[in-house]
Amino acid sequence: MNEQQRKEAGLVKTPEAPSNEKDYSQYFQTVYAAPSLKDAKKRGKEEISYHDDFKIDERFQGMGTGRKFYIRTYGCQMNEHDTEVMAGIFRGLGYEPTDTVEDANVILLNTCAIRENAENKVFGELGHLKALKRRNPDVLIGICGCMSQEESVVNKVLKTYDQVDMIFGTHNIHRLPHILHEAYFSKEMVVEVWSKEGDIIENLPKARIGNTKAWVNIMYGCDKFCTYCIVPYTRGKERSRRPADIIQEVRQLAAQGYQEITVLGQNVNAYGKDFDDVDYRFGDLMDDLRKIDIARIRFTTSHPRDFDDHLIEVLAKGGNLVDHIHLPVQSGSSEILKIMARKYTREHYLELAQKIKTAIPNVTLTTDIIVGFPNETDEQFEETMSLYKEVGFDTAYTYIYSPREGTPAAKMVDNIPMEVKKQRLQRLNALVNETSAEAMKPYKGKIVEVLVDGESKKNPEVLAGYTEKNKLVNFKAPHSVIGKIVNVKIIEAKTWSLDGEYIGVVEKEKVMI
Ligand code: SAH
Ligand code: SF4
Ligand code: F3S
């Protein structure tokens, strides 16, 4: 993209010139496009175009020959999958992967901005990489992912982290070859972050991790604008992939022998809302995916707001659609939910959970909860505790609210001391531990089907895998069963995992529904 094209795309914006002359030495960077949260918030009416014309420019062919790349991924599955795409592009350029930073010629940090501690981890890592860069000035260090979409982060990196060679955002990972090229030649920090989401590019290469489980994006972005959340700014507006492209990708994965796919979106229930030519929503997509011969289909993450009856009906058909639903509630207080702009009430959530349980009696529900939202009272927190018990969740991811610059909640005056928030988190976590342990108990003595991931983290002689309901199972078995679905008899139920005895591989008839 040349200067003119960048201007036309509204991408040219440099950070504020520093007021202090001393800072000017750092200001002369190659800034092609810097992020703006204000621009990222805009939701235009313009249509999304779909492309399948990605190819690696001839100029860049062989750029990576004899070179290695290393990507460290932070954050959610969306980032994990973006890393697979970037790894695919690196491979296409001739780079080889490495899992040690010392061996790498290019190091990328694919970052997450969801909470302050996620960002601190990245700044800490950048600190470590400074020494490496000093020892090996030729290594290229890049920052991508959600933190790159934040103005404050980019300005901080420009000012204080001169070990960084390039910054690019979530909307332009397909530009990786150009960005690398510029970074090699300019020897100045290259910044190319688009604030506005791009089009959907269908044929990006992917170097998937493993050959058993795969991520499949069905949509990008989020339009919900929950008041605490940075994602709508870092990932742009909601845009859905076309059904045929998704179905084809899943079919291909099934043909390649993948056993499980996880359908990805920040808010999968909003799938298809942006189509104006067809009436095809998430329930329809799941109904079509269900017919593909692949053992398990999961989805993440769903928002209670768009969880409609048709979807419940489809999920109730079972088959390869797993009976585990992750349904973030965030709070049990209708007042807090309102200020969070979640657009549902405690009662609505309880009703929905009940409806799901009635339609899918065997369902397992898990959730996400934020404690210590600005001015959350003790009573409101107690409502979260009681809702958690009432729904009967197996387990939850729990967080202390973290203010994110640029979001409406960050401007709210908060009179709740951190000590109180920590105590609430402790109480909630004690409850979550209890329910998790309770949910494990009934498995003792039962035989479960486990999709074997590989060696367990703690002991290479023990294998580990997950049940349909996402319960971690450890057991001893020959390594030849890795990647297969096996029967395991549960001997011991712990709080977070199950120990079992291997019985044998599950032989399934291939059934077309
Ligand atoms: N799209 C998903 C959530 C993605 S972020 C959904 O709406 O369900 C994953 C989780 O991080 C959220 O569910 C929320 O619990 C938590 N989270 C998001 N922003 C946060 C913040 N500012 N502070 C603390 N936790 C946050
Ligand atoms: Fe964030 Fe809300 Fe969107 Fe989830 S639905 S990504 S919490 S804004
Ligand atoms: Fe983090 Fe971005 Fe995912 S902020 S949670 S990596 S969408």
Coordinates of C-alpha atoms and ligand atoms in Angstrom, one line a residue:
M1 CA 0.0 0.0 0.0
N2 CA 1.5 3.3 -1.0
E3 CA 1.0 6.6 0.8
Q4 CA -1.9 7.6 -1.4
Q5 CA -3.7 4.3 -0.8
R6 CA -3.2 4.6 2.9
K7 CA -4.7 8.1 2.8
E8 CA -7.7 6.9 0.9
A9 CA -8.2 4.1 3.3
G10 CA -8.2 6.6 6.2
L11 CA -5.2 4.9 7.6
V12 CA -2.7 7.7 7.9
K13 CA -2.5 9.1 11.4
T14 CA 0.6 9.6 13.3
P15 CA 0.8 9.8 17.1
E16 CA 0.8 13.3 18.7
A17 CA 4.2 14.9 18.2
P18 CA 5.9 15.0 21.6
S19 CA 5.9 18.3 23.4
N20 CA 9.3 17.7 24.8
E21 CA 12.1 18.1 22.3
K22 CA 14.1 15.4 24.0
D23 CA 11.5 12.8 22.8
Y24 CA 11.9 13.7 19.2
S25 CA 14.7 11.2 18.6
Q26 CA 12.1 8.5 19.2
Y27 CA 9.4 10.2 17.2
F28 CA 11.1 9.6 13.9
Q29 CA 9.7 6.2 13.3
T30 CA 8.1 4.7 10.2
V31 CA 4.6 5.2 11.3
Y32 CA 2.2 4.2 8.5
A33 CA -0.9 4.0 10.5
A34 CA -1.3 4.3 14.2
P35 CA -4.4 3.1 16.1
S36 CA -7.2 5.4 17.3
L37 CA -9.8 4.1 19.7
K38 CA -12.2 6.8 18.5
D39 CA -12.0 5.5 14.9
A40 CA -12.2 1.9 16.1
K41 CA -15.5 2.7 17.9
K42 CA -17.2 3.8 14.7
R43 CA -19.5 1.3 13.1
G44 CA -20.0 2.2 9.4
K45 CA -22.6 0.8 7.1
E46 CA -20.1 -0.1 4.4
E47 CA -20.3 -3.6 3.2
I48 CA -17.7 -6.2 4.0
S49 CA -16.0 -7.6 0.9
Y50 CA -14.8 -11.2 0.8
H51 CA -11.5 -12.0 -0.9
D52 CA -9.7 -15.2 -1.8
D53 CA -6.8 -13.6 -3.6
F54 CA -4.2 -13.7 -0.8
K55 CA -0.8 -14.6 -2.2
I56 CA 2.7 -14.0 -1.3
D57 CA 4.1 -11.3 -3.5
E58 CA 7.0 -12.5 -5.7
R59 CA 9.3 -9.9 -4.1
F60 CA 9.0 -11.6 -0.8
Q61 CA 9.4 -15.2 -1.9
G62 CA 12.2 -16.9 0.0
M63 CA 12.5 -14.0 2.5
G64 CA 12.6 -16.5 5.3
T65 CA 15.0 -19.0 3.8
G66 CA 17.5 -20.0 6.5
R67 CA 15.5 -18.0 9.1
K68 CA 13.3 -19.0 12.0
F69 CA 10.3 -17.5 13.6
Y70 CA 8.9 -17.6 17.1
I71 CA 5.4 -16.5 18.1
R72 CA 4.3 -16.1 21.7
T73 CA 0.6 -16.0 22.1
Y74 CA -1.4 -14.4 24.9
G75 CA -5.2 -14.1 25.3
C76 CA -8.1 -16.0 23.9
Q77 CA -8.6 -18.6 21.2
M78 CA -9.0 -15.9 18.6
N79 CA -5.4 -15.0 19.2
E80 CA -4.3 -18.6 19.2
H81 CA -5.9 -19.0 15.8
D82 CA -4.4 -15.7 14.4
T83 CA -1.1 -17.2 15.5
E84 CA -1.8 -20.2 13.3
V85 CA -2.5 -17.9 10.4
M86 CA 0.7 -15.9 10.9
A87 CA 2.7 -19.1 11.2
G88 CA 1.1 -20.1 7.9
I89 CA 2.3 -16.9 6.3
F90 CA 5.8 -17.3 7.8
R91 CA 6.0 -20.8 6.4
G92 CA 4.9 -19.5 3.0
L93 CA 7.8 -17.0 3.1
G94 CA 10.2 -19.9 3.8
Y95 CA 10.7 -19.4 7.5
E96 CA 11.0 -22.4 9.9
P97 CA 9.3 -22.4 13.3
T98 CA 11.4 -22.6 16.5
D99 CA 10.2 -22.9 20.1
T100 CA 13.1 -21.0 21.7
V101 CA 13.5 -17.2 21.4
E102 CA 17.3 -17.5 21.3
D103 CA 17.1 -19.4 18.0
A104 CA 14.6 -17.1 16.4
N105 CA 15.4 -14.5 13.7
V106 CA 11.9 -13.0 14.1
I107 CA 10.0 -12.9 17.5
L108 CA 6.4 -11.9 17.6
L109 CA 4.3 -11.3 20.7
N110 CA 0.6 -11.8 19.8
T111 CA -0.8 -9.8 22.7
C112 CA -4.1 -9.5 24.7
A113 CA -5.5 -6.3 26.1
I114 CA -8.5 -7.7 28.1
R115 CA -7.1 -6.9 31.5
E116 CA -4.2 -4.9 32.9
N117 CA -2.3 -8.0 34.0
A118 CA -2.4 -9.4 30.5
E119 CA -0.7 -6.3 29.3
N120 CA 1.8 -6.2 32.1
K121 CA 3.0 -9.7 31.1
V122 CA 3.8 -8.4 27.6
F123 CA 5.7 -5.3 28.9
G124 CA 7.6 -7.7 31.2
E125 CA 8.5 -9.9 28.3
L126 CA 9.6 -6.9 26.2
G127 CA 11.9 -6.1 29.1
H128 CA 13.5 -9.6 28.8
L129 CA 13.8 -9.3 25.1
K130 CA 15.8 -6.1 25.4
A131 CA 18.9 -8.0 26.5
L132 CA 18.4 -10.5 23.7
K133 CA 18.2 -7.7 21.2
R134 CA 21.4 -6.2 22.6
R135 CA 23.2 -9.6 22.1
N136 CA 21.7 -10.1 18.7
P137 CA 20.8 -6.8 17.0
D138 CA 19.7 -8.6 13.8
V139 CA 16.7 -10.3 15.5
L140 CA 13.4 -8.6 14.6
I141 CA 11.0 -8.1 17.4
G142 CA 7.3 -7.4 16.7
I143 CA 4.1 -6.7 18.6
C144 CA 0.8 -7.7 17.2
G145 CA -2.7 -8.7 18.5
C146 CA -5.1 -6.7 20.6
M147 CA -2.6 -4.5 22.5
S148 CA -1.3 -3.1 19.2
Q149 CA -4.8 -1.7 18.5
E150 CA -4.5 0.6 21.6
E151 CA -3.2 4.1 21.1
S152 CA -1.7 4.3 24.6
V153 CA 0.2 1.1 24.1
V154 CA 1.6 2.1 20.7
N155 CA 2.7 5.5 22.1
K156 CA 4.4 3.8 25.1
V157 CA 6.2 1.4 22.8
L158 CA 7.3 4.1 20.5
K159 CA 8.6 6.1 23.4
T160 CA 10.2 3.5 25.6
Y161 CA 10.7 0.2 23.9
D162 CA 13.2 0.8 21.1
Q163 CA 14.0 -2.9 21.0
V164 CA 10.8 -3.3 19.1
D165 CA 11.1 -3.3 15.3
M166 CA 7.4 -3.5 14.2
I167 CA 3.9 -3.1 15.5
F168 CA 0.9 -4.3 13.5
G169 CA -2.7 -4.9 14.5
T170 CA -5.4 -7.5 14.3
H171 CA -6.9 -6.2 11.1
N172 CA -3.8 -6.4 9.0
I173 CA -2.1 -9.7 9.8
H174 CA -2.3 -10.5 6.1
R175 CA 0.2 -7.6 5.6
L176 CA 2.8 -9.5 7.5
P177 CA 5.1 -10.1 4.5
H178 CA 5.2 -6.3 3.7
I179 CA 5.7 -5.4 7.3
L180 CA 8.6 -7.8 7.7
H181 CA 10.1 -6.5 4.5
E182 CA 9.8 -2.9 5.7
A183 CA 11.2 -3.8 9.1
Y184 CA 14.3 -5.5 7.5
F185 CA 15.0 -2.5 5.3
S186 CA 14.0 0.5 7.3
K187 CA 15.8 -0.4 10.5
E188 CA 13.3 1.9 12.3
M189 CA 10.2 0.9 14.1
V190 CA 7.5 0.1 11.6
V191 CA 4.0 0.8 12.8
E192 CA 1.0 -0.3 10.7
V193 CA -2.2 -0.6 12.7
W194 CA -5.5 -0.2 11.0
S195 CA -8.2 1.1 13.3
K196 CA -11.0 0.2 10.9
E197 CA -11.6 -3.5 10.3
G198 CA -10.6 -4.8 7.0
D199 CA -12.4 -7.1 4.6
I200 CA -12.6 -10.9 5.1
I201 CA -9.8 -12.8 3.4
E202 CA -10.7 -16.4 3.0
N203 CA -7.6 -18.0 1.7
L204 CA -5.0 -17.1 4.3
P205 CA -2.6 -19.9 5.0
K206 CA -2.8 -21.7 8.3
A207 CA -0.2 -23.7 10.1
R208 CA -2.4 -25.4 12.6
I209 CA -1.0 -26.6 15.9
G210 CA -1.7 -30.3 16.2
N211 CA -3.8 -32.5 13.9
T212 CA -6.7 -33.5 16.1
K213 CA -8.4 -30.3 17.2
A214 CA -8.9 -27.2 15.1
W215 CA -10.2 -23.7 15.5
V216 CA -12.6 -22.3 12.8
N217 CA -13.5 -18.6 12.8
I218 CA -17.1 -18.0 11.9
M219 CA -17.1 -14.3 12.5
Y220 CA -14.9 -11.5 13.6
G221 CA -15.3 -8.5 15.8
C222 CA -17.9 -7.5 18.4
D223 CA -20.7 -4.9 18.4
K224 CA -21.9 -5.4 21.9
F225 CA -19.8 -2.7 23.6
C226 CA -20.1 -4.0 27.1
T227 CA -19.0 -1.0 29.0
Y228 CA -15.9 -2.6 30.6
C229 CA -14.6 -4.4 27.5
I230 CA -11.9 -3.4 25.0
V231 CA -12.6 -6.1 22.4
P232 CA -15.1 -4.1 20.2
Y233 CA -12.3 -1.5 19.8
T234 CA -9.5 -4.0 19.2
R235 CA -11.4 -6.4 16.9
G236 CA -13.7 -4.1 15.0
K237 CA -17.3 -4.5 14.0
E238 CA -19.1 -7.8 13.7
R239 CA -18.7 -9.5 10.4
S240 CA -19.6 -13.0 9.5
R241 CA -17.9 -15.4 7.1
R242 CA -20.1 -16.8 4.4
P243 CA -21.7 -20.2 5.4
A244 CA -20.3 -22.0 2.4
D245 CA -16.8 -21.0 3.3
I246 CA -17.2 -22.2 6.8
I247 CA -18.8 -25.5 5.9
Q248 CA -16.1 -26.2 3.3
E249 CA -13.4 -25.5 5.9
V250 CA -15.0 -27.9 8.4
R251 CA -15.5 -30.6 5.7
Q252 CA -11.8 -30.3 4.8
L253 CA -10.7 -30.6 8.4
A254 CA -12.9 -33.7 8.8
A255 CA -11.4 -35.2 5.6
Q256 CA -7.9 -34.5 7.0
G257 CA -8.8 -36.5 10.1
Y258 CA -9.5 -33.8 12.7
Q259 CA -11.7 -35.0 15.5
E260 CA -12.9 -31.8 17.0
I261 CA -13.5 -28.3 15.8
T262 CA -14.2 -25.2 17.9
V263 CA -16.2 -22.6 16.1
L264 CA -14.9 -19.2 17.1
G265 CA -16.4 -15.7 17.5
Q266 CA -16.4 -13.1 20.2
N267 CA -20.1 -13.5 20.2
V268 CA -21.1 -16.5 18.0
N269 CA -24.8 -16.1 18.6
A270 CA -24.6 -12.9 16.5
Y271 CA -23.5 -14.9 13.5
G272 CA -25.3 -13.9 10.3
K273 CA -26.9 -10.8 11.8
D274 CA -24.9 -8.8 9.3
F275 CA -26.1 -10.7 6.2
D276 CA -28.6 -8.8 4.2
D277 CA -29.1 -11.3 1.4
V278 CA -29.9 -14.4 3.4
D279 CA -31.6 -15.3 6.6
Y280 CA -29.1 -17.7 8.0
R281 CA -28.1 -17.5 11.7
F282 CA -26.0 -19.4 14.2
G283 CA -28.6 -22.1 14.7
D284 CA -28.7 -22.7 11.0
L285 CA -24.9 -23.0 10.8
M286 CA -24.8 -25.4 13.7
D287 CA -27.5 -27.5 12.1
D288 CA -25.4 -27.7 8.9
L289 CA -22.2 -28.4 10.7
R290 CA -23.9 -31.2 12.7
K291 CA -24.2 -33.2 9.5
I292 CA -20.5 -33.2 8.8
D293 CA -18.7 -36.4 9.9
I294 CA -16.5 -35.0 12.6
A295 CA -16.6 -36.3 16.2
R296 CA -17.1 -33.1 18.2
I297 CA -18.1 -29.6 17.5
R298 CA -17.8 -26.9 20.2
F299 CA -18.4 -23.2 20.0
T300 CA -17.1 -20.2 21.9
T301 CA -18.1 -17.7 23.1
S302 CA -21.8 -17.2 23.3
H303 CA -23.7 -14.2 24.6
P304 CA -27.0 -14.8 26.4
R305 CA -28.6 -12.0 24.4
D306 CA -28.8 -13.7 21.0
F307 CA -29.2 -17.3 22.3
D308 CA -32.4 -18.0 20.4
D309 CA -34.9 -20.9 20.6
H310 CA -33.9 -22.2 17.2
L311 CA -30.3 -22.6 18.4
I312 CA -31.5 -24.4 21.5
E313 CA -33.5 -26.7 19.3
V314 CA -30.5 -27.5 17.1
L315 CA -28.2 -28.1 20.1
A316 CA -30.7 -30.4 21.6
K317 CA -30.3 -32.7 18.5
G318 CA -26.9 -33.6 20.0
G319 CA -24.8 -35.9 17.9
N320 CA -21.5 -34.2 17.4
L321 CA -22.7 -31.0 19.0
V322 CA -21.2 -31.3 22.5
D323 CA -23.4 -30.9 25.5
H324 CA -21.2 -28.3 27.1
I325 CA -22.2 -24.6 26.8
H326 CA -20.0 -21.7 28.0
L327 CA -22.4 -18.9 28.6
P328 CA -20.8 -15.9 30.3
V329 CA -23.1 -14.2 32.8
Q330 CA -20.6 -11.6 34.3
S331 CA -22.9 -10.7 37.2
G332 CA -26.0 -11.9 39.0
S333 CA -27.3 -8.4 39.6
S334 CA -29.7 -6.8 37.1
E335 CA -28.5 -3.4 38.2
I336 CA -24.8 -4.2 37.5
L337 CA -25.7 -6.0 34.3
K338 CA -27.5 -2.8 33.2
I339 CA -24.4 -0.6 33.8
M340 CA -22.3 -3.2 32.1
A341 CA -24.7 -2.8 29.1
R342 CA -25.1 -6.6 28.9
K343 CA -28.7 -6.0 27.8
Y344 CA -30.2 -8.8 29.8
T345 CA -31.4 -9.2 33.4
R346 CA -30.7 -11.7 36.1
E347 CA -34.2 -13.1 35.4
H348 CA -33.7 -13.4 31.7
Y349 CA -30.4 -15.3 32.2
L350 CA -32.0 -17.7 34.7
E351 CA -34.9 -18.3 32.3
L352 CA -32.5 -18.9 29.5
A353 CA -30.4 -21.4 31.6
Q354 CA -33.6 -23.2 32.5
K355 CA -34.8 -23.4 28.9
I356 CA -31.4 -24.8 27.9
K357 CA -31.5 -27.4 30.7
T358 CA -35.0 -28.5 29.8
A359 CA -34.1 -28.9 26.2
I360 CA -30.8 -30.6 26.9
P361 CA -31.2 -32.4 30.2
N362 CA -27.6 -33.6 30.3
V363 CA -26.1 -30.2 29.6
T364 CA -23.1 -28.7 31.4
L365 CA -23.0 -25.0 31.8
T366 CA -19.9 -22.9 32.6
T367 CA -19.5 -19.1 32.8
D368 CA -17.4 -16.0 33.1
I369 CA -17.8 -13.6 36.1
I370 CA -16.4 -10.2 36.8
V371 CA -16.3 -9.1 40.5
G372 CA -15.7 -5.6 41.7
F373 CA -17.3 -3.7 38.8
P374 CA -17.3 0.0 39.7
N375 CA -19.5 0.6 42.8
E376 CA -20.7 -3.0 43.1
T377 CA -22.3 -3.3 46.5
D378 CA -22.1 -6.3 48.8
E379 CA -25.7 -7.1 48.1
Q380 CA -25.1 -7.0 44.3
F381 CA -22.1 -9.3 44.8
E382 CA -24.3 -11.7 46.8
E383 CA -26.7 -11.8 43.9
T384 CA -23.8 -13.1 41.8
M385 CA -23.1 -15.8 44.4
S386 CA -26.7 -16.8 44.5
L387 CA -27.1 -16.9 40.7
Y388 CA -24.1 -19.0 40.4
K389 CA -25.6 -21.6 42.8
E390 CA -29.1 -21.3 41.3
V391 CA -27.9 -22.1 37.7
G392 CA -25.8 -24.9 38.9
F393 CA -22.6 -24.1 36.8
D394 CA -19.9 -26.7 36.8
T395 CA -17.2 -24.1 36.9
A396 CA -16.3 -20.5 35.9
Y397 CA -13.6 -18.2 34.9
T398 CA -13.5 -15.4 37.4
Y399 CA -11.9 -12.0 37.2
I400 CA -11.5 -8.8 39.1
Y401 CA -12.7 -5.9 37.0
S402 CA -9.8 -4.2 35.3
P403 CA -10.4 -0.7 33.9
R404 CA -9.5 -0.4 30.2
E405 CA -8.6 3.0 28.9
G406 CA -11.1 4.3 26.4
T407 CA -14.1 2.2 27.6
P408 CA -17.1 3.9 29.4
A409 CA -16.5 2.0 32.6
A410 CA -13.0 3.3 33.0
K411 CA -14.5 6.8 33.4
M412 CA -16.8 5.7 36.3
V413 CA -15.8 6.7 39.8
D414 CA -15.2 3.5 41.7
N415 CA -15.6 3.6 45.5
I416 CA -14.9 -0.1 46.1
P417 CA -11.4 -0.7 47.6
M418 CA -9.2 -3.4 45.9
E419 CA -9.0 -5.3 49.2
V420 CA -12.8 -5.8 49.1
K421 CA -12.7 -6.9 45.5
K422 CA -10.0 -9.4 46.3
Q423 CA -12.0 -10.8 49.2
R424 CA -15.0 -11.2 46.9
L425 CA -13.0 -13.0 44.3
Q426 CA -11.7 -15.3 47.0
R427 CA -15.2 -16.1 48.2
L428 CA -16.4 -16.7 44.6
N429 CA -13.4 -18.9 43.8
A430 CA -14.0 -21.0 46.9
L431 CA -17.6 -21.6 45.6
V432 CA -16.3 -22.4 42.1
N433 CA -13.8 -24.9 43.5
E434 CA -16.6 -26.5 45.5
T435 CA -18.9 -26.9 42.5
S436 CA -16.1 -28.0 40.3
A437 CA -15.2 -30.8 42.7
E438 CA -18.9 -31.7 43.1
A439 CA -19.3 -31.9 39.4
M440 CA -16.4 -34.3 39.2
K441 CA -17.6 -36.7 41.9
P442 CA -20.3 -38.6 39.9
Y443 CA -17.6 -39.6 37.3
K444 CA -16.0 -42.0 39.8
G445 CA -16.4 -45.5 38.5
K446 CA -17.9 -44.4 35.2
I447 CA -16.5 -44.9 31.7
V448 CA -16.0 -41.8 29.7
E449 CA -14.9 -41.0 26.1
V450 CA -11.7 -39.0 26.0
L451 CA -10.2 -37.3 23.0
V452 CA -6.5 -37.8 23.7
D453 CA -4.4 -34.6 23.3
G454 CA -1.0 -36.0 24.2
E455 CA 1.3 -36.3 27.2
S456 CA 0.1 -34.7 30.4
K457 CA 1.9 -31.5 31.4
K458 CA 3.3 -33.0 34.6
N459 CA 4.3 -36.5 33.6
P460 CA 5.3 -37.6 30.1
E461 CA 4.3 -41.2 30.9
V462 CA 0.7 -40.1 31.5
L463 CA -1.6 -39.1 28.7
A464 CA -4.2 -36.4 28.9
G465 CA -7.4 -35.5 27.0
Y466 CA -10.8 -34.0 27.4
T467 CA -14.3 -35.4 27.6
E468 CA -17.2 -34.0 25.6
K469 CA -18.0 -31.9 28.6
N470 CA -14.5 -30.5 28.6
K471 CA -13.3 -32.4 31.7
L472 CA -9.6 -33.1 31.8
V473 CA -8.7 -36.8 32.2
N474 CA -5.3 -38.3 33.0
F475 CA -4.5 -41.9 32.3
K476 CA -1.7 -44.3 31.3
A477 CA -1.9 -45.7 27.7
P478 CA 0.3 -46.3 24.7
H479 CA 1.3 -43.1 22.9
S480 CA -0.3 -44.6 19.7
V481 CA -3.7 -43.5 21.0
I482 CA -2.8 -39.8 20.9
G483 CA -5.3 -38.1 18.6
K484 CA -7.9 -40.8 19.1
I485 CA -11.1 -41.0 21.1
V486 CA -10.7 -43.7 23.8
N487 CA -12.7 -45.1 26.6
V488 CA -11.3 -44.5 30.1
K489 CA -12.7 -45.7 33.4
I490 CA -12.5 -43.0 36.1
I491 CA -10.8 -44.1 39.3
E492 CA -10.4 -40.8 41.0
A493 CA -12.2 -37.5 40.8
K494 CA -10.2 -34.4 41.8
T495 CA -11.3 -30.7 41.8
W496 CA -10.1 -29.9 38.3
S497 CA -9.3 -33.2 36.7
L498 CA -10.1 -36.9 36.6
D499 CA -7.7 -39.9 36.9
G500 CA -8.6 -43.0 35.0
E501 CA -7.6 -46.4 33.5
Y502 CA -7.4 -46.8 29.8
I503 CA -9.9 -49.3 28.4
G504 CA -9.6 -49.0 24.6
V505 CA -10.1 -47.0 21.4
V506 CA -13.7 -46.1 20.6
E507 CA -14.6 -47.5 17.2
K508 CA -17.4 -45.4 15.8
E509 CA -19.5 -46.2 12.8
K510 CA -19.4 -43.4 10.4
V511 CA -23.0 -42.1 10.4
M512 CA -24.4 -39.5 8.1
I513 CA -27.3 -37.7 9.7
Ligands
SAH1 N1 -17.1 -12.3 24.1 C1 -17.1 -12.9 25.3 C2 -16.0 -12.5 26.3 C3 -14.6 -12.3 25.8 S1 -13.5 -11.7 27.0 C4 -18.4 -12.7 26.0 O1 -19.0 -11.6 26.0 O2 -18.8 -13.6 26.7 C5 -13.5 -13.0 28.2 C6 -13.9 -12.6 29.5 O3 -13.0 -11.6 30.1 C7 -15.3 -11.9 29.6 O4 -16.3 -12.8 29.6 C8 -15.2 -11.2 31.0 O5 -15.6 -12.0 32.0 C9 -13.7 -10.9 31.1 N2 -13.4 -9.5 30.9 C10 -13.6 -8.7 29.8 N3 -13.3 -7.4 30.0 C11 -12.8 -7.4 31.3 C12 -12.3 -6.3 32.2 N4 -12.2 -5.1 31.7 N5 -12.0 -6.7 33.4 C13 -12.1 -7.9 33.9 N6 -12.6 -8.9 33.2 C14 -12.9 -8.7 31.9
SF4_2 FE1 -16.5 -7.8 25.3 FE2 -19.1 -7.8 25.7 FE3 -18.2 -8.2 23.2 FE4 -17.9 -10.1 25.0 S1 -19.8 -9.3 24.1 S2 -16.3 -9.3 23.6 S3 -17.6 -9.0 26.9 S4 -18.0 -6.3 24.4
F3S3 FE1 -7.6 -10.6 24.6 FE2 -8.1 -9.7 22.2 FE3 -8.9 -12.1 22.9 S1 -8.2 -8.6 24.1 S2 -9.3 -11.9 25.0 S3 -6.8 -11.5 22.7 S4 -10.0 -10.7 21.5

